[in-house]
Amino acid sequence: MNNKIKSISISQILKSLAVTLIASLSMLINNGTYPATEQIKEQLGSRLAVMIWQIRCSFNDVDYVFTLVFILMLVAFSHLIPKVRKENLKWNIPFSAISALFILLCDSYLKTNSWDLLFASTTALFTSFLKGIGIAVVAFFVLDIINRTSIEEKNTNGKFNYKLFAALTAIMIVCWIPYMVIMAPGSMNIDARDQFAQIMGYEDICRTINFIDSSNATILLNNHHPVFHTLILGCFIKLGEAIGSYFIAIELFSVLQSIAFAASLTFIVIKLKQYGMPSGLQKVIYIIFAFCPLFPLWGMTVLKDTPFAIGIIFMTVLLLEAFRQPEKFTAKKYILLCIVLFYVMIIRNNGFYLILATFPFVIIHFRKDKKFLVKIGAVLLIPLLVFKIGYTGFLFSSMNILDGSPREMLSVPFQQTARYIDEYGDEITPEEEDAILTILGGQQYSLDDIAERYVPNRSDTVKITYNRFADTDDLINYFKVWFEQLKKHPDVYIEAFLNLNYNWFCFESDQDNIYYNGITDEVISERFEGLENPSSLKGERTIIKQAVNALSQIPILNCLVEFSFYTWAYVILFIAMLIRKKHKELLAFLPIFANYAVCFLGPVAYMRYAIPMVVCLPIAIYVTFSGKKSDNNYKSNSKENEIWIK
């Protein structure tokens, strides 16, 4: 008996040691190519010896930090290995392999704007493979721990506590008052300036009119930025004009938006309480919402992202309740959902596509429940039709409001073309050049100009060359050339796409624009007298900036300000929903996943585009991992392997 126990213990130690050694490769190796000088090549004498020398150079020296981490990993793996859920291997193994590849790609693009650290040489490929194995092992066990974790659902009366909602909202608003003062009258960039210009008719500072064929336009108002949001801002600009103070009017807008945002975040906490979340987790979420500086800063940002996030919160909650308990979804809630869906579409242009992408999956999932399908199908379809036919169709036409530029949907192909020109410009024929320059350049730019304007992780500098007078035939000719060049050098197109979007997954992102620290467009304060952040509070704004920067340096807490954390969180949640068969929950969060798809087609990876994902994450986590201990959906017989959060 004792020998058997001793044998098992030694075997377990050896397994843990082997796994730890493999995982430690992720810390020891710097993948890539280490060039050998001619002198070294001559000394080593053979190509194989040179390759071994290069691989040896990729290893870091072992120091006390590595030794400490190695010991901690050894202890951790000795406990984790016996608890691995075998039934989840079909998910864990592919996820860990793909995660390792993505992390290596992110590191390569961050350092070289290419995948050369992985594929530039045999040495790079080999060292990347070794480092990738180490990353994959860590990712494997991270996902396994997550998939063994559940949040215990408490019994509640299932009612929304309105008194608590009002009290917690008031407390959060009080916590945010310093930001309302310090950031007055709000934070804004060139987008807000453009919306102000449209309202006031200032054509000389209206950028978007240069993106659209406005030859037949009688007004500047256009849908490059959502018309509904522009009109709301316009009401406050006109109020400022009437009372003689743009500052007071826009500060009023920012404060009202902050109050609405605080109420929406409190709504999330109260809903989680209603769903049975443990009180300790509720408090943690509320404290983050109330005291993390990002949320009040977003509340004071005069851009469409915050009101869009508010709409996404209510849409997600309503869809979740409709799908989970259709029998309790009342007529009033159907009407409210219909209104919220329409609001989401008019407050941000991509809202239409999120709901459109969700619609067919709802039809497929509920095809057997005819009664509910008719109701929910109508609630989804009616706003879509009203928006497309009535709002952007009839209303825009009757008011002579111009639609947005097609270029906003073409960031990815434009980046691919620009990178192709930069790398293979000498292969482009005169006919191809003509088709490209008809779309990207017109008479103002050459192929060399476009190549020089190419910024790998941002498409705005290339997009600005778009010819607003190009017609459908011109776009067709361009895409014919685009497709032919894709066949010649597909690697360029893949690299351009990855370079534009790797920051969504990179934990060391080079996009540090987490929030706007005041009014960043000088033209606003020049044209709208008094509409600027008071210089007397510049020191306080600097303190806030330093506080956010400090937060980004603290382990664990830095996840709050790193938007790639939220991307990975939703990837894991997607897998967890499938494993746990939370199909209705997955369906409710489908607009969130669709929003990521839209972001990957966008001009740049920014935190402000991720605000809806950030605020909805607590709900997503809870509905994915919550459950009763008595309702164990897993096939595993080893109860001790489960982790319950109470």
PDB file of C-alpha atoms in Angstrom, residues 85 144-153 278 281 576 580 582 621-634 641-646:
ATOM      1  CA  ARG A  85     -11.484  17.622 -16.957  1.00  0.00           C
ATOM      2  CA  ASP A 144      -9.363  24.299 -17.494  1.00  0.00           C
ATOM      3  CA  ILE A 145      -9.565  26.238 -14.213  1.00  0.00           C
ATOM      4  CA  ILE A 146     -12.143  28.584 -15.702  1.00  0.00           C
ATOM      5  CA  ASN A 147     -14.220  25.682 -17.001  1.00  0.00           C
ATOM      6  CA  ARG A 148     -14.207  24.077 -13.539  1.00  0.00           C
ATOM      7  CA  THR A 149     -15.433  27.295 -11.938  1.00  0.00           C
ATOM      8  CA  SER A 150     -19.054  28.108 -11.194  1.00  0.00           C
ATOM      9  CA  ILE A 151     -20.796  30.952  -9.384  1.00  0.00           C
ATOM     10  CA  GLU A 152     -23.375  29.756  -6.900  1.00  0.00           C
ATOM     11  CA  GLU A 153     -26.772  31.203  -7.687  1.00  0.00           C
ATOM     12  CA  PRO A 278     -23.629  36.450  -4.381  1.00  0.00           C
ATOM     13  CA  LEU A 281     -19.458  39.845  -6.116  1.00  0.00           C
ATOM     14  CA  ALA A 576     -17.659  28.376 -21.890  1.00  0.00           C
ATOM     15  CA  ARG A 580     -22.116  24.573 -20.622  1.00  0.00           C
ATOM     16  CA  LYS A 582     -25.841  28.128 -22.435  1.00  0.00           C
ATOM     17  CA  ILE A 621     -19.620  36.266 -16.759  1.00  0.00           C
ATOM     18  CA  TYR A 622     -22.454  35.667 -14.318  1.00  0.00           C
ATOM     19  CA  VAL A 623     -24.984  34.186 -16.741  1.00  0.00           C
ATOM     20  CA  THR A 624     -22.248  31.933 -18.140  1.00  0.00           C
ATOM     21  CA  PHE A 625     -20.915  30.530 -14.876  1.00  0.00           C
ATOM     22  CA  SER A 626     -23.911  30.798 -12.538  1.00  0.00           C
ATOM     23  CA  GLY A 627     -25.820  27.727 -11.442  1.00  0.00           C
ATOM     24  CA  LYS A 628     -27.168  25.688  -8.541  1.00  0.00           C
ATOM     25  CA  LYS A 629     -24.949  23.071  -6.976  1.00  0.00           C
ATOM     26  CA  SER A 630     -27.787  20.618  -7.356  1.00  0.00           C
ATOM     27  CA  ASP A 631     -27.979  21.302 -11.096  1.00  0.00           C
ATOM     28  CA  ASN A 632     -24.558  20.023 -12.135  1.00  0.00           C
ATOM     29  CA  ASN A 633     -24.454  19.822 -15.921  1.00  0.00           C
ATOM     30  CA  TYR A 634     -21.045  18.221 -16.124  1.00  0.00           C
ATOM     31  CA  ASN A 641     -12.483  19.219  -8.934  1.00  0.00           C
ATOM     32  CA  GLU A 642     -15.219  21.839  -9.070  1.00  0.00           C
ATOM     33  CA  ILE A 643     -14.587  25.398  -7.911  1.00  0.00           C
ATOM     34  CA  TRP A 644     -17.595  27.254  -6.541  1.00  0.00           C
ATOM     35  CA  ILE A 645     -17.663  31.004  -5.895  1.00  0.00           C
ATOM     36  CA  LYS A 646     -20.161  31.806  -3.158  1.00  0.00           C
TER      37      LYS A 646
END
